[in-house]
PDB file of C-alpha atoms in Angstrom:
ATOM      1  CA  MET A  23      17.558  15.275  21.827  1.00 76.00           C
ATOM      2  CA  SER A  24      13.729  15.376  22.310  1.00 92.00           C
ATOM      3  CA  ILE A  25      11.290  12.667  21.157  1.00 92.00           C
ATOM      4  CA  GLU A  26      10.034  15.145  18.563  1.00 92.00           C
ATOM      5  CA  HIS A  27      13.544  15.544  16.993  1.00 93.00           C
ATOM      6  CA  ALA A  28      14.214  11.771  17.151  1.00 93.00           C
ATOM      7  CA  VAL A  29      10.788  10.982  15.303  1.00 92.00           C
ATOM      8  CA  ALA A  30      11.754  13.466  12.646  1.00 91.00           C
ATOM      9  CA  ALA A  31      15.110  11.974  12.119  1.00 93.00           C
ATOM     10  CA  GLY A  32      13.589   8.555  12.087  1.00 93.00           C
ATOM     11  CA  ARG A  33      11.125   9.722   9.419  1.00 91.00           C
ATOM     12  CA  ARG A  34      13.843  11.130   7.249  1.00 94.00           C
ATOM     13  CA  ALA A  35      15.807   7.904   7.586  1.00 92.00           C
ATOM     14  CA  ALA A  36      12.625   5.833   6.772  1.00 94.00           C
ATOM     15  CA  GLU A  37      12.048   7.800   3.738  1.00 94.00           C
ATOM     16  CA  ARG A  38      15.533   7.282   2.351  1.00 96.00           C
ATOM     17  CA  LEU A  39      14.781   3.620   2.249  1.00 95.00           C
ATOM     18  CA  MET A  40      11.562   4.210   0.134  1.00 96.00           C
ATOM     19  CA  THR A  41      12.935   3.678  -3.391  1.00 96.00           C
ATOM     20  CA  THR A  42       9.714   2.309  -5.027  1.00 97.00           C
ATOM     21  CA  THR A  43       6.961   4.508  -6.421  1.00 98.00           C
ATOM     22  CA  VAL A  44       3.321   3.436  -5.950  1.00 98.00           C
ATOM     23  CA  GLN A  45      -0.115   4.754  -6.506  1.00 98.00           C
ATOM     24  CA  VAL A  46      -2.861   4.064  -3.868  1.00 97.00           C
ATOM     25  CA  THR A  47      -6.465   4.087  -5.170  1.00 97.00           C
ATOM     26  CA  SER A  48     -10.033   2.975  -4.317  1.00 95.00           C
ATOM     27  CA  PRO A  49     -12.682   2.316  -6.734  1.00 93.00           C
ATOM     28  CA  GLY A  50     -14.438   5.408  -8.343  1.00 92.00           C
ATOM     29  CA  ALA A  51     -18.188   6.284  -7.925  1.00 92.00           C
ATOM     30  CA  LEU A  52     -20.702   4.468 -10.115  1.00 92.00           C
ATOM     31  CA  VAL A  53     -21.494   6.429 -13.216  1.00 91.00           C
ATOM     32  CA  TRP A  54     -24.300   5.932 -15.788  1.00 92.00           C
ATOM     33  CA  ASP A  55     -23.220   4.546 -19.255  1.00 91.00           C
ATOM     34  CA  PRO A  56     -25.811   5.320 -21.809  1.00 91.00           C
ATOM     35  CA  ASP A  57     -24.283   2.707 -24.214  1.00 93.00           C
ATOM     36  CA  LEU A  58     -24.581  -0.069 -21.961  1.00 89.00           C
ATOM     37  CA  LEU A  59     -27.689   1.145 -20.111  1.00 91.00           C
ATOM     38  CA  ASP A  60     -26.139   0.415 -16.843  1.00 94.00           C
ATOM     39  CA  TYR A  61     -23.948   1.793 -14.092  1.00 93.00           C
ATOM     40  CA  VAL A  62     -20.273   1.243 -14.453  1.00 92.00           C
ATOM     41  CA  GLU A  63     -17.436   2.035 -12.061  1.00 89.00           C
ATOM     42  CA  GLY A  64     -15.951   5.588 -12.606  1.00 90.00           C
ATOM     43  CA  PRO A  65     -12.264   6.543 -12.631  1.00 93.00           C
ATOM     44  CA  PRO A  66     -10.431   5.403  -9.355  1.00 94.00           C
ATOM     45  CA  VAL A  67      -9.942   7.866  -6.679  1.00 95.00           C
ATOM     46  CA  VAL A  68      -6.154   8.348  -6.053  1.00 96.00           C
ATOM     47  CA  HIS A  69      -5.304   8.769  -2.441  1.00 95.00           C
ATOM     48  CA  TYR A  70      -1.596   8.781  -2.820  1.00 96.00           C
ATOM     49  CA  THR A  71       1.114   8.754  -5.479  1.00 97.00           C
ATOM     50  CA  GLY A  72       4.723   8.770  -4.512  1.00 97.00           C
ATOM     51  CA  LYS A  73       7.546   6.915  -2.633  1.00 98.00           C
ATOM     52  CA  ALA A  74       7.221   3.707  -0.757  1.00 98.00           C
ATOM     53  CA  ARG A  75       8.856   0.529   0.367  1.00 97.00           C
ATOM     54  CA  ILE A  76       7.594  -3.036   0.196  1.00 95.00           C
ATOM     55  CA  ARG A  77       9.269  -5.791   2.284  1.00 93.00           C
ATOM     56  CA  LEU A  78       8.641  -9.024   3.830  1.00 86.00           C
ATOM     57  CA  ARG A  79       7.353  -8.942   7.402  1.00 71.00           C
ATOM     58  CA  GLY A  80       9.626 -12.043   8.025  1.00 56.00           C
ATOM     59  CA  ALA A  81      10.951 -15.296   6.491  1.00 50.00           C
ATOM     60  CA  THR A  82       8.040 -17.423   7.718  1.00 55.00           C
ATOM     61  CA  VAL A  83       5.796 -18.778   5.228  1.00 54.00           C
ATOM     62  CA  ARG A  84       2.409 -20.289   6.204  1.00 58.00           C
ATOM     63  CA  ASP A  85       0.162 -22.466   4.450  1.00 56.00           C
ATOM     64  CA  VAL A  86      -3.458 -21.475   3.975  1.00 59.00           C
ATOM     65  CA  GLU A  87      -6.348 -23.277   2.284  1.00 63.00           C
ATOM     66  CA  ALA A  88      -8.512 -21.162  -0.045  1.00 63.00           C
ATOM     67  CA  ALA A  89     -11.163 -22.433  -2.450  1.00 67.00           C
ATOM     68  CA  GLY A  90     -10.055 -26.059  -1.731  1.00 73.00           C
ATOM     69  CA  GLN A  91      -6.453 -25.312  -2.603  1.00 69.00           C
ATOM     70  CA  LEU A  92      -3.335 -25.024  -0.562  1.00 61.00           C
ATOM     71  CA  ALA A  93      -1.362 -21.914  -1.048  1.00 60.00           C
ATOM     72  CA  ALA A  94       1.817 -20.449   0.694  1.00 59.00           C
ATOM     73  CA  VAL A  95       1.489 -17.050   2.062  1.00 63.00           C
ATOM     74  CA  GLN A  96       4.199 -14.618   3.209  1.00 71.00           C
ATOM     75  CA  GLU A  97       3.139 -11.250   4.725  1.00 83.00           C
ATOM     76  CA  LEU A  98       4.322  -8.055   3.053  1.00 93.00           C
ATOM     77  CA  ILE A  99       4.569  -4.619   4.618  1.00 94.00           C
ATOM     78  CA  LEU A 100       3.877  -1.288   2.665  1.00 96.00           C
ATOM     79  CA  SER A 101       5.759   1.711   4.141  1.00 96.00           C
ATOM     80  CA  LEU A 102       4.608   5.110   3.175  1.00 96.00           C
ATOM     81  CA  PRO A 103       5.869   8.586   4.271  1.00 96.00           C
ATOM     82  CA  PHE A 104       3.905   9.648   7.395  1.00 91.00           C
ATOM     83  CA  THR A 105       3.003  12.989   5.938  1.00 90.00           C
ATOM     84  CA  GLY A 106       0.366  13.040   3.283  1.00 89.00           C
ATOM     85  CA  THR A 107      -0.949   9.567   3.467  1.00 91.00           C
ATOM     86  CA  ASP A 108      -3.526   9.926   6.105  1.00 88.00           C
ATOM     87  CA  THR A 109      -6.385   8.791   3.809  1.00 88.00           C
ATOM     88  CA  VAL A 110      -4.651   5.428   2.874  1.00 93.00           C
ATOM     89  CA  THR A 111      -6.680   2.877   4.707  1.00 92.00           C
ATOM     90  CA  THR A 112      -7.699  -0.766   4.607  1.00 93.00           C
ATOM     91  CA  GLY A 113      -9.226  -2.002   1.303  1.00 94.00           C
ATOM     92  CA  ARG A 114      -7.247   0.412  -0.986  1.00 95.00           C
ATOM     93  CA  THR A 115      -5.340  -0.976  -3.978  1.00 96.00           C
ATOM     94  CA  VAL A 116      -1.529  -0.257  -4.261  1.00 97.00           C
ATOM     95  CA  THR A 117      -0.014  -0.457  -7.610  1.00 97.00           C
ATOM     96  CA  VAL A 118       3.724  -0.328  -8.138  1.00 97.00           C
ATOM     97  CA  THR A 119       4.598   2.247 -10.917  1.00 98.00           C
ATOM     98  CA  ALA A 120       8.484   2.204 -10.512  1.00 98.00           C
ATOM     99  CA  ASN A 121      11.010   0.143  -8.747  1.00 97.00           C
ATOM    100  CA  PRO A 122      14.657   0.717  -9.744  1.00 95.00           C
ATOM    101  CA  SER A 123      15.969  -2.453  -7.800  1.00 93.00           C
ATOM    102  CA  ASP A 124      13.526  -5.003  -9.098  1.00 92.00           C
ATOM    103  CA  PRO A 125      11.622  -3.732 -12.337  1.00 94.00           C
ATOM    104  CA  ALA A 126       9.673  -7.048 -12.235  1.00 93.00           C
ATOM    105  CA  LEU A 127       7.495  -5.389  -9.533  1.00 93.00           C
ATOM    106  CA  VAL A 128       6.132  -2.642 -11.764  1.00 97.00           C
ATOM    107  CA  GLY A 129       2.641  -3.262 -12.464  1.00 96.00           C
ATOM    108  CA  ARG A 130       2.082  -5.519  -9.585  1.00 95.00           C
ATOM    109  CA  SER A 131      -0.952  -4.624  -7.535  1.00 95.00           C
ATOM    110  CA  PHE A 132      -1.678  -5.414  -3.765  1.00 95.00           C
ATOM    111  CA  THR A 133      -4.647  -4.757  -1.409  1.00 94.00           C
ATOM    112  CA  ILE A 134      -4.189  -3.224   1.969  1.00 95.00           C
ATOM    113  CA  GLN A 135      -5.266  -5.663   4.543  1.00 93.00           C
ATOM    114  CA  GLY A 136      -4.481  -3.832   7.781  1.00 87.00           C
ATOM    115  CA  THR A 137      -2.653  -0.944   9.412  1.00 83.00           C
ATOM    116  CA  ALA A 138      -0.116  -0.864  12.132  1.00 72.00           C
ATOM    117  CA  ALA A 139      -0.698   2.165  14.243  1.00 79.00           C
ATOM    118  CA  GLN A 140       1.874   3.010  16.879  1.00 84.00           C
ATOM    119  CA  THR A 141       3.145   5.957  18.813  1.00 88.00           C
ATOM    120  CA  ASP A 142       6.011   7.987  17.327  1.00 90.00           C
ATOM    121  CA  ALA A 143       5.821   6.130  14.022  1.00 90.00           C
ATOM    122  CA  THR A 144       8.498   6.827  11.497  1.00 92.00           C
ATOM    123  CA  ALA A 145       6.394   5.731   8.608  1.00 94.00           C
ATOM    124  CA  ARG A 146       2.857   4.570   7.911  1.00 94.00           C
ATOM    125  CA  ARG A 147       3.090   0.741   7.612  1.00 94.00           C
ATOM    126  CA  PHE A 148       0.353  -1.562   6.178  1.00 94.00           C
ATOM    127  CA  THR A 149       0.070  -5.217   5.840  1.00 94.00           C
ATOM    128  CA  ILE A 150      -0.768  -5.975   1.939  1.00 94.00           C
ATOM    129  CA  GLU A 151      -1.619  -8.957  -0.101  1.00 90.00           C
ATOM    130  CA  GLY A 152      -0.757  -9.403  -3.780  1.00 85.00           C
ATOM    131  CA  THR A 153      -3.744  -9.233  -6.155  1.00 71.00           C
ATOM    132  CA  SER A 154      -1.827  -9.481  -9.431  1.00 54.00           C
TER     133      SER A 154
END
């Protein structure tokens, strides 16, 4: 089996694990609001809507201090299909729109913090942080 066939098979296998549905957006351009006499953020730009997988990177919890308060943080990984997700980058907002195995995740939003580039990737994987 060639590497191309192995990667294609790996991508199909990775996508079978993606049972969550998400929408990835970035803020819209500023538009003038004549009622407010000010610029407001326009509709968000949608970069991807479709299947995904969200999982913990590991069981390790680290303590961080933010704004004078101690918080426990676990790293989350967002996996998206490799094809059709090339405009998904750091800083984009990910919102869960469906999750059959845990409906409590629906409506949760995350911010993409970083990407994990690798040769022969079976999915696009991003480190994410919860925002709501």
